[in-house]
Coordinates of N, CA, C and O in Angstrom, one line a residue:
M923 N 143.9 -115.9 -223.5 CA 143.4 -117.5 -222.6 C 142.5 -118.4 -223.6 O 141.3 -118.0 -224.1
A924 N 142.6 -119.5 -223.6 CA 141.9 -120.5 -224.5 C 140.6 -120.8 -223.9 O 140.5 -120.8 -222.6
T925 N 139.6 -120.6 -224.4 CA 138.5 -121.0 -224.3 C 137.6 -122.0 -224.6 O 138.0 -122.6 -225.8
M926 N 136.9 -123.1 -223.7 CA 136.4 -124.0 -224.3 C 135.0 -123.8 -224.8 O 134.1 -123.1 -224.2
R927 N 134.3 -124.2 -225.9 CA 133.1 -123.7 -226.4 C 132.3 -125.2 -225.9 O 132.6 -126.1 -225.6
L928 N 131.1 -124.5 -225.6 CA 129.7 -125.7 -225.3 C 129.3 -126.4 -226.2 O 129.4 -126.1 -227.5
L929 N 129.3 -127.6 -226.1 CA 128.5 -128.4 -226.8 C 127.1 -128.0 -227.0 O 126.6 -126.8 -226.5
N930 N 126.3 -128.8 -228.1 CA 125.0 -128.4 -228.6 C 123.9 -128.7 -226.9 O 124.3 -129.9 -226.5
E931 N 123.5 -128.1 -226.6 CA 122.6 -127.9 -225.8 C 123.1 -128.1 -224.2 O 122.5 -128.5 -222.9
E932 N 124.1 -127.8 -224.5 CA 125.1 -127.9 -222.7 C 125.1 -126.3 -222.4 O 125.1 -125.1 -222.9
Q933 N 124.7 -126.3 -221.1 CA 124.7 -125.1 -220.3 C 125.4 -125.2 -219.0 O 125.8 -126.2 -218.2
Y934 N 126.3 -124.4 -218.4 CA 126.8 -124.1 -217.0 C 125.8 -124.3 -215.9 O 124.8 -123.8 -215.7
L935 N 126.2 -125.1 -215.2 CA 125.6 -125.3 -213.8 C 126.0 -124.6 -212.6 O 125.6 -123.8 -211.9
I936 N 127.5 -124.6 -212.5 CA 128.2 -124.2 -211.6 C 129.9 -123.5 -212.0 O 130.1 -124.4 -212.9
Q937 N 130.1 -122.5 -211.7 CA 131.3 -122.1 -212.1 C 132.2 -121.3 -211.0 O 131.3 -120.4 -210.3
T938 N 133.4 -121.6 -210.7 CA 133.8 -120.5 -209.6 C 134.4 -119.1 -210.1 O 133.9 -118.6 -211.7
V939 N 134.8 -118.5 -209.3 CA 134.7 -116.9 -209.4 C 135.8 -116.7 -210.6 O 135.9 -115.7 -211.6
D940 N 136.9 -117.4 -210.4 CA 138.0 -117.2 -211.4 C 137.8 -117.9 -212.5 O 138.9 -117.8 -213.3
K941 N 136.9 -118.6 -213.0 CA 136.7 -119.2 -213.9 C 137.9 -120.3 -214.3 O 137.5 -121.0 -215.7
K942 N 138.3 -121.2 -213.5 CA 139.0 -121.9 -213.8 C 138.2 -123.5 -213.7 O 139.1 -124.2 -214.1
L943 N 137.3 -123.5 -213.3 CA 136.5 -124.6 -213.0 C 135.0 -124.5 -213.5 O 134.4 -123.6 -212.8
A944 N 134.4 -125.4 -213.9 CA 133.3 -125.3 -214.3 C 132.4 -126.6 -214.2 O 133.0 -127.4 -214.8
L945 N 131.5 -126.7 -213.8 CA 130.2 -127.7 -214.1 C 129.5 -127.6 -215.0 O 128.6 -126.6 -214.9
T946 N 129.2 -128.1 -216.2 CA 128.3 -128.1 -217.1 C 127.1 -129.2 -217.0 O 127.3 -130.2 -216.2
T947 N 126.1 -129.3 -217.5 CA 125.3 -130.3 -218.0 C 125.8 -131.5 -218.4 O 125.5 -132.6 -218.6
H948 N 126.9 -131.3 -219.0 CA 127.5 -132.6 -220.3 C 128.8 -133.0 -219.2 O 129.4 -134.1 -219.6
R949 N 129.8 -131.6 -218.8 CA 131.0 -132.5 -218.4 C 131.6 -131.3 -217.2 O 131.0 -130.4 -216.8
V950 N 132.6 -131.9 -217.0 CA 133.7 -130.8 -215.9 C 134.6 -130.1 -216.6 O 135.3 -131.2 -217.2
I951 N 134.8 -129.1 -216.7 CA 135.9 -128.2 -217.3 C 136.8 -127.6 -216.3 O 136.4 -126.9 -215.4
Q952 N 138.2 -127.9 -216.3 CA 139.0 -127.3 -216.0 C 140.1 -126.2 -216.7 O 140.7 -127.1 -217.8
R953 N 140.0 -125.3 -216.6 CA 140.9 -124.3 -217.4 C 142.2 -124.2 -216.7 O 142.6 -123.8 -215.5
K954 N 143.3 -124.1 -217.4 CA 144.7 -123.7 -217.0 C 145.3 -122.4 -217.8 O 145.1 -122.1 -218.8
R955 N 145.9 -122.0 -216.5 CA 146.1 -120.7 -217.0 C 147.9 -120.4 -216.8 O 148.1 -119.3 -216.2
L956 N 148.2 -121.5 -216.7 CA 149.8 -121.2 -216.7 C 150.5 -120.9 -217.7 O 149.8 -121.0 -218.9
R957 N 151.8 -120.1 -217.4 CA 152.6 -119.6 -218.7 C 152.6 -120.5 -219.9 O 152.0 -120.7 -221.0
H958 N 153.4 -122.0 -219.4 CA 153.4 -123.1 -220.3 C 152.1 -124.1 -220.5 O 152.4 -124.7 -221.5
L959 N 151.3 -123.8 -219.9 CA 150.2 -124.8 -220.3 C 148.6 -123.9 -220.4 O 148.2 -123.4 -219.0
R960 N 148.5 -123.6 -221.5 CA 147.2 -123.0 -221.8 C 146.2 -124.0 -222.5 O 146.5 -124.6 -223.2
G961 N 145.3 -123.7 -221.9 CA 144.0 -124.8 -222.6 C 142.9 -125.4 -221.2 O 143.0 -124.9 -220.4
C962 N 142.5 -126.2 -221.8 CA 141.3 -126.6 -220.8 C 141.7 -128.6 -220.7 O 142.0 -129.1 -221.8
T963 N 141.1 -128.7 -219.6 CA 140.7 -130.3 -219.5 C 139.4 -130.7 -219.2 O 138.9 -129.8 -218.3
S964 N 138.7 -131.9 -219.8 CA 137.6 -132.0 -219.6 C 137.2 -133.4 -219.7 O 138.0 -134.2 -220.2
I965 N 135.9 -133.4 -218.8 CA 135.6 -134.8 -218.7 C 134.2 -135.0 -218.4 O 133.5 -134.1 -217.9
M966 N 133.9 -135.9 -219.3 CA 132.3 -136.0 -219.9 C 131.7 -136.5 -218.4 O 132.5 -137.3 -217.8
L967 N 130.4 -136.2 -218.1 CA 129.8 -136.8 -217.0 C 129.7 -138.2 -216.4 O 130.0 -138.9 -215.7
E968 N 129.6 -138.7 -217.8 CA 129.4 -140.3 -218.0 C 130.5 -140.9 -218.0 O 130.4 -142.2 -217.7
D969 N 131.4 -140.3 -218.3 CA 132.8 -141.4 -218.3 C 133.5 -141.2 -216.8 O 134.6 -141.5 -216.5
I970 N 133.0 -140.5 -215.9 CA 133.3 -140.2 -214.2 C 133.2 -141.8 -213.9 O 132.5 -142.1 -213.4
E971 N 134.5 -142.1 -213.3 CA 134.6 -143.3 -212.8 C 134.2 -143.2 -211.2 O 133.8 -143.8 -210.8
S972 N 135.1 -142.3 -210.6 CA 135.0 -142.2 -209.1 C 135.8 -141.0 -208.7 O 136.4 -140.1 -209.7
W973 N 135.4 -140.4 -207.5 CA 136.3 -139.3 -207.0 C 136.3 -139.8 -205.7 O 136.4 -140.6 -204.9
Q974 N 137.8 -139.0 -205.3 CA 138.4 -139.3 -204.2 C 138.8 -138.1 -203.6 O 139.2 -137.1 -204.3
I975 N 139.1 -138.1 -202.0 CA 139.6 -137.2 -201.3 C 141.1 -137.3 -201.0 O 141.2 -138.3 -200.3
K976 N 142.1 -136.6 -201.3 CA 143.4 -137.0 -201.1 C 143.9 -135.7 -200.9 O 143.8 -134.8 -201.1
A977 N 145.2 -135.7 -199.8 CA 145.8 -134.7 -199.3 C 146.9 -134.6 -200.4 O 147.7 -135.4 -200.4
T978 N 147.2 -133.1 -200.9 CA 147.9 -133.0 -201.7 C 148.9 -131.7 -201.3 O 148.7 -131.0 -200.7
G979 N 150.2 -132.0 -201.7 CA 150.7 -131.0 -201.0 C 152.0 -130.6 -202.4 O 151.8 -131.1 -203.3
N980 N 152.6 -129.5 -202.2 CA 153.5 -128.8 -203.3 C 155.1 -130.0 -203.0 O 155.7 -129.9 -202.3
M981 N 155.1 -130.8 -204.3 CA 156.3 -131.6 -204.2 C 157.5 -131.0 -204.3 O 158.3 -131.5 -204.2
W982 N 157.7 -129.7 -204.8 CA 159.2 -128.9 -205.1 C 159.5 -129.3 -203.4 O 160.9 -129.2 -203.5
Y983 N 158.7 -128.9 -202.3 CA 159.4 -128.7 -201.1 C 159.8 -130.0 -201.0 O 160.9 -130.1 -200.2
M984 N 158.8 -131.0 -201.2 CA 159.5 -132.6 -200.7 C 160.9 -132.7 -201.4 O 162.0 -133.3 -200.7
G985 N 161.0 -132.7 -202.7 CA 162.1 -132.6 -203.3 C 163.4 -131.6 -202.9 O 164.5 -132.4 -202.8
L986 N 163.2 -130.7 -202.3 CA 164.3 -129.8 -202.2 C 164.8 -130.2 -200.5 O 165.9 -130.3 -200.3
S987 N 163.6 -130.8 -200.0 CA 164.2 -131.3 -198.4 C 164.9 -132.8 -198.8 O 165.8 -133.1 -198.2
V988 N 164.5 -133.5 -199.5 CA 165.3 -134.6 -200.1 C 166.9 -134.4 -200.4 O 167.7 -135.2 -200.3
A989 N 166.5 -133.2 -201.6 CA 167.8 -133.0 -202.0 C 168.8 -132.8 -201.3 O 170.1 -132.5 -201.4
S990 N 168.5 -132.1 -200.2 CA 169.2 -131.8 -199.1 C 170.2 -132.6 -198.3 O 171.0 -132.0 -197.5
L991 N 169.6 -133.5 -198.0 CA 170.1 -134.6 -197.2 C 171.5 -135.1 -197.6 O 172.1 -135.2 -196.3
P992 N 171.9 -135.3 -198.7 CA 173.5 -135.4 -198.8 C 174.6 -134.5 -198.2 O 175.4 -134.8 -197.5
F993 N 173.9 -133.1 -198.2 CA 174.5 -132.1 -197.6 C 174.8 -132.1 -196.4 O 175.6 -131.2 -195.7
I994 N 174.1 -132.7 -195.5 CA 174.3 -132.9 -194.1 C 175.7 -133.3 -193.5 O 176.1 -133.1 -193.0
Y995 N 176.2 -134.6 -194.6 CA 177.3 -134.9 -194.1 C 178.7 -134.4 -194.2 O 179.5 -133.9 -194.0
L996 N 178.4 -132.9 -195.0 CA 179.1 -131.5 -195.1 C 179.2 -130.7 -193.7 O 180.0 -130.3 -193.4
N997 N 178.1 -130.2 -193.7 CA 177.7 -129.8 -192.6 C 176.3 -129.8 -191.9 O 175.6 -130.2 -192.6
D998 N 176.3 -130.1 -190.5 CA 175.2 -130.2 -189.9 C 173.8 -129.4 -190.3 O 172.8 -129.5 -189.8
S999 N 174.4 -128.0 -190.7 CA 173.5 -126.8 -190.7 C 172.6 -127.2 -191.6 O 171.4 -126.7 -192.1
W1000 N 172.7 -128.0 -192.7 CA 171.8 -128.4 -193.7 C 170.7 -129.0 -193.4 O 169.8 -129.2 -194.1
A1001 N 170.6 -129.6 -192.2 CA 169.4 -130.3 -191.6 C 168.2 -129.4 -191.4 O 167.3 -129.7 -191.4
F1002 N 169.0 -128.4 -190.8 CA 167.6 -127.1 -190.8 C 167.0 -126.7 -192.0 O 165.8 -126.5 -191.9
L1003 N 167.8 -126.4 -193.1 CA 167.1 -126.5 -194.3 C 166.4 -127.4 -194.5 O 165.2 -127.2 -195.4
G1004 N 166.6 -128.8 -194.6 CA 166.0 -129.9 -194.8 C 164.6 -129.9 -194.1 O 163.6 -130.2 -194.7
A1005 N 164.8 -129.5 -192.9 CA 163.6 -129.6 -192.3 C 162.9 -128.6 -192.1 O 161.6 -128.5 -192.3
F1006 N 163.2 -127.4 -192.7 CA 162.1 -126.2 -193.3 C 161.5 -126.3 -194.6 O 160.2 -126.5 -194.3
F1007 N 162.2 -127.3 -195.4 CA 161.6 -127.6 -196.6 C 160.3 -128.4 -196.2 O 159.3 -129.0 -196.9
L1008 N 160.6 -129.5 -195.6 CA 159.5 -130.8 -195.1 C 158.6 -130.2 -194.5 O 157.3 -130.5 -194.5
L1009 N 159.0 -128.8 -193.6 CA 157.5 -128.3 -193.0 C 156.7 -127.5 -193.8 O 155.5 -127.6 -193.9
L1010 N 157.3 -126.8 -194.8 CA 156.8 -126.4 -195.9 C 156.0 -127.2 -196.4 O 154.5 -126.9 -196.9
F1011 N 156.3 -128.3 -197.0 CA 155.6 -129.2 -197.6 C 154.3 -129.9 -196.6 O 153.2 -129.9 -197.2
L1012 N 154.6 -130.0 -195.4 CA 153.6 -130.4 -194.5 C 152.5 -129.4 -194.3 O 151.3 -129.6 -194.3
M1013 N 152.8 -128.1 -194.6 CA 151.8 -127.2 -194.0 C 151.0 -126.5 -195.6 O 150.1 -126.1 -195.5
T1014 N 152.0 -127.0 -196.4 CA 150.7 -126.6 -197.9 C 150.1 -128.1 -198.4 O 149.2 -127.9 -199.2
R1015 N 150.0 -129.0 -197.3 CA 149.2 -130.3 -197.7 C 148.0 -129.8 -197.7 O 147.4 -129.2 -196.5
Q1016 N 146.5 -129.7 -198.4 CA 145.1 -129.5 -198.3 C 144.4 -130.7 -198.8 O 144.9 -131.8 -199.9
N1017 N 143.3 -130.8 -198.3 CA 142.4 -131.8 -199.0 C 141.9 -131.4 -200.4 O 141.4 -130.4 -200.2
R1018 N 142.2 -132.4 -201.2 CA 141.4 -132.0 -202.7 C 140.6 -133.1 -203.1 O 141.1 -134.1 -202.8
I1019 N 139.8 -132.5 -204.0 CA 138.8 -133.7 -204.5 C 139.6 -133.9 -206.1 O 139.8 -133.2 -206.8
H1020 N 139.9 -135.4 -206.6 CA 140.2 -135.8 -207.5 C 139.3 -136.3 -208.5 O 138.6 -137.7 -207.7
I1021 N 138.9 -135.9 -209.6 CA 137.7 -136.7 -210.4 C 138.6 -137.3 -211.2 O 139.5 -137.0 -211.8
I1022 N 138.2 -138.7 -211.2 CA 138.8 -139.4 -212.1 C 138.0 -140.4 -213.2 O 136.9 -140.8 -212.8
S1023 N 138.6 -140.3 -214.2 CA 138.1 -141.1 -215.5 C 139.1 -141.8 -216.2 O 140.1 -141.8 -215.9
Q1024 N 138.9 -142.8 -217.2 CA 139.6 -143.3 -217.6 C 141.0 -143.0 -218.5 O 142.0 -143.3 -218.3
N1025 N 140.3 -141.7 -219.1 CA 141.7 -140.9 -219.8 C 142.1 -139.9 -219.0 O 143.3 -139.2 -219.3
A1026 N 141.8 -139.3 -218.1 CA 142.1 -137.9 -217.3 C 142.0 -137.9 -215.9 O 140.7 -138.9 -215.3
V1027 N 142.5 -137.1 -214.9 CA 142.4 -137.2 -213.7 C 142.1 -135.4 -213.4 O 143.2 -134.9 -214.1
I1028 N 140.8 -135.0 -212.9 CA 141.1 -133.5 -212.9 C 141.3 -133.2 -211.3 O 140.5 -133.7 -210.2
V1029 N 142.2 -132.4 -210.4 CA 141.9 -131.9 -209.3 C 141.4 -130.9 -209.2 O 141.9 -129.7 -209.7
L1030 N 140.2 -130.7 -208.4 CA 139.8 -129.7 -208.3 C 140.5 -128.2 -207.2 O 141.0 -128.6 -206.2
P1031 N 140.7 -127.4 -207.8 CA 141.3 -126.1 -207.2 C 140.5 -125.6 -206.3 O 140.5 -124.5 -205.8
L1032 N 139.9 -126.5 -205.1 CA 139.0 -125.7 -204.1 C 139.5 -126.1 -203.0 O 139.8 -127.5 -202.7
E1033 N 139.5 -125.8 -201.7 CA 139.8 -125.8 -200.6 C 138.5 -126.3 -199.9 O 137.7 -125.5 -199.8
V1034 N 138.1 -127.5 -199.8 CA 136.7 -128.0 -199.6 C 136.8 -128.6 -197.9 O 137.3 -129.3 -197.5
D1035 N 135.6 -127.7 -197.1 CA 135.6 -128.6 -195.8 C 134.5 -129.9 -195.7 O 134.4 -129.7 -196.9
E1036 N 134.4 -130.3 -194.5 CA 133.6 -131.6 -194.7 C 132.0 -131.3 -195.0 O 131.4 -132.2 -195.8
T1037 N 131.6 -129.8 -194.4 CA 130.1 -130.1 -194.6 C 129.9 -129.3 -196.0 O 128.9 -129.5 -196.7
G1038 N 131.0 -128.6 -196.7 CA 130.5 -128.1 -198.2 C 130.8 -129.3 -198.9 O 130.5 -129.5 -200.3
L1039 N 131.6 -130.2 -198.6 CA 132.1 -131.6 -199.5 C 130.9 -132.4 -199.6 O 130.5 -132.6 -200.8
N1040 N 129.8 -132.6 -198.8 CA 128.6 -133.3 -199.0 C 128.1 -132.4 -200.1 O 127.2 -133.3 -201.1
S1041 N 127.7 -131.4 -200.0 CA 126.7 -130.7 -200.9 C 127.4 -130.8 -202.3 O 127.0 -130.8 -203.3
L1042 N 128.6 -130.5 -202.6 CA 129.5 -130.3 -203.8 C 129.3 -131.6 -204.6 O 129.0 -132.2 -205.7
V1043 N 129.6 -132.9 -203.7 CA 129.3 -134.6 -204.1 C 127.9 -134.6 -205.0 O 127.6 -135.1 -205.9
E1044 N 126.7 -134.1 -204.1 CA 125.5 -134.3 -204.2 C 125.4 -133.6 -205.4 O 124.3 -133.7 -206.2
I1045 N 125.7 -132.3 -205.5 CA 125.5 -131.4 -207.3 C 126.4 -132.2 -208.2 O 125.5 -132.9 -209.2
F1046 N 127.4 -133.1 -208.0 CA 127.8 -133.6 -208.9 C 126.9 -135.1 -209.3 O 126.7 -135.5 -210.6
R1047 N 126.5 -135.6 -208.6 CA 125.5 -136.6 -208.5 C 124.5 -136.3 -209.2 O 124.0 -137.2 -209.8
Q1048 N 123.8 -135.3 -208.7 CA 122.6 -134.9 -209.7 C 122.7 -134.5 -210.9 O 121.9 -134.7 -211.9
A1049 N 123.9 -134.1 -211.4 CA 124.2 -133.6 -212.7 C 124.5 -134.8 -213.5 O 124.0 -135.0 -214.5
I1050 N 125.4 -136.0 -212.8 CA 125.6 -137.1 -213.4 C 124.1 -137.7 -213.7 O 123.8 -138.5 -214.6
K1051 N 123.4 -137.7 -213.0 CA 122.1 -138.7 -213.1 C 121.1 -137.9 -214.0 O 120.4 -138.7 -215.2
V1052 N 121.0 -136.6 -214.0 CA 120.2 -136.0 -215.3 C 120.8 -136.4 -216.8 O 120.1 -136.4 -217.6
R1053 N 122.4 -136.4 -216.5 CA 123.1 -136.3 -218.0 C 122.8 -138.1 -218.5 O 122.5 -138.3 -219.3
M1054 N 122.8 -138.9 -217.3 CA 122.4 -140.3 -218.1 C 121.1 -140.5 -218.2 O 120.8 -141.5 -219.3
E1055 N 120.0 -140.0 -217.6 CA 118.5 -139.9 -218.3 C 118.7 -139.5 -219.5 O 117.6 -140.0 -220.5
R1056 N 119.1 -138.3 -219.9 CA 119.1 -137.9 -221.2 C 119.7 -138.6 -222.2 O 119.2 -138.8 -223.3
L1057 N 120.6 -139.2 -221.8 CA 121.5 -140.2 -222.7 C 120.5 -141.5 -223.1 O 120.4 -142.1 -224.1
E1058 N 119.9 -142.2 -221.9 CA 118.7 -143.0 -222.0 C 117.6 -142.6 -222.9 O 117.3 -143.4 -223.7
Q1059 N 117.4 -141.2 -223.1 CA 116.2 -140.7 -223.8 C 116.7 -141.1 -225.1 O 115.8 -141.2 -226.0
Q1060 N 118.0 -140.3 -225.4 CA 118.0 -140.0 -227.0 C 118.6 -141.3 -227.4 O 118.4 -141.3 -228.6
L1061 N 119.2 -142.6 -226.8 CA 119.3 -143.7 -227.5 C 118.1 -144.2 -228.0 O 118.7 -145.1 -229.0
P1062 N 117.0 -144.8 -227.4 CA 115.9 -145.1 -228.4 C 115.7 -144.5 -229.4 O 115.1 -145.1 -230.7
E1063 N 116.0 -143.0 -229.7 CA 115.5 -141.9 -230.7 C 116.3 -142.6 -232.1 O 116.4 -142.5 -232.9
K1064 N 118.1 -142.7 -231.7 CA 118.9 -143.0 -232.3 C 118.9 -144.5 -233.1 O 118.8 -144.8 -234.2
V1065 N 118.2 -145.5 -232.1 CA 117.8 -146.9 -232.5 C 116.7 -147.0 -233.6 O 116.8 -147.8 -234.5
A1066 N 115.8 -146.2 -233.1 CA 114.7 -146.0 -234.1 C 114.7 -145.4 -235.6 O 114.1 -146.0 -236.5
A1067 N 115.8 -144.6 -235.5 CA 115.9 -143.8 -237.0 C 116.9 -144.7 -237.8 O 117.3 -145.6 -237.8

């Protein structure tokens, strides 16, 4: 597995049990453990433009449902198969948090309910606020040097 090295003075704030997602003092890190995608995606906290809650589902099910539509002309039983895949798509839809920056989008692999969402967003806001304060403190030091 590819590991993401921490930057100078960077510390972990929160990390999931499976270590796929981490919030540090400087950035949000998402590790990918798929066979064909090994590596990490990260967004610096100061680069986060917004976050949104979107319902996401497995698009393979929707694609299989649409692919079965032409076969309905051959035999009406294909409609059941298309409906089955459509129901699977609707059943796998979950509300996920999308963190958006100019260069990347990270979809948090967490199922978050409404009460937990407010605390999670508050943790992100506090981390961003602390990071921006540190950057403002370092800026006058660099200008004076």
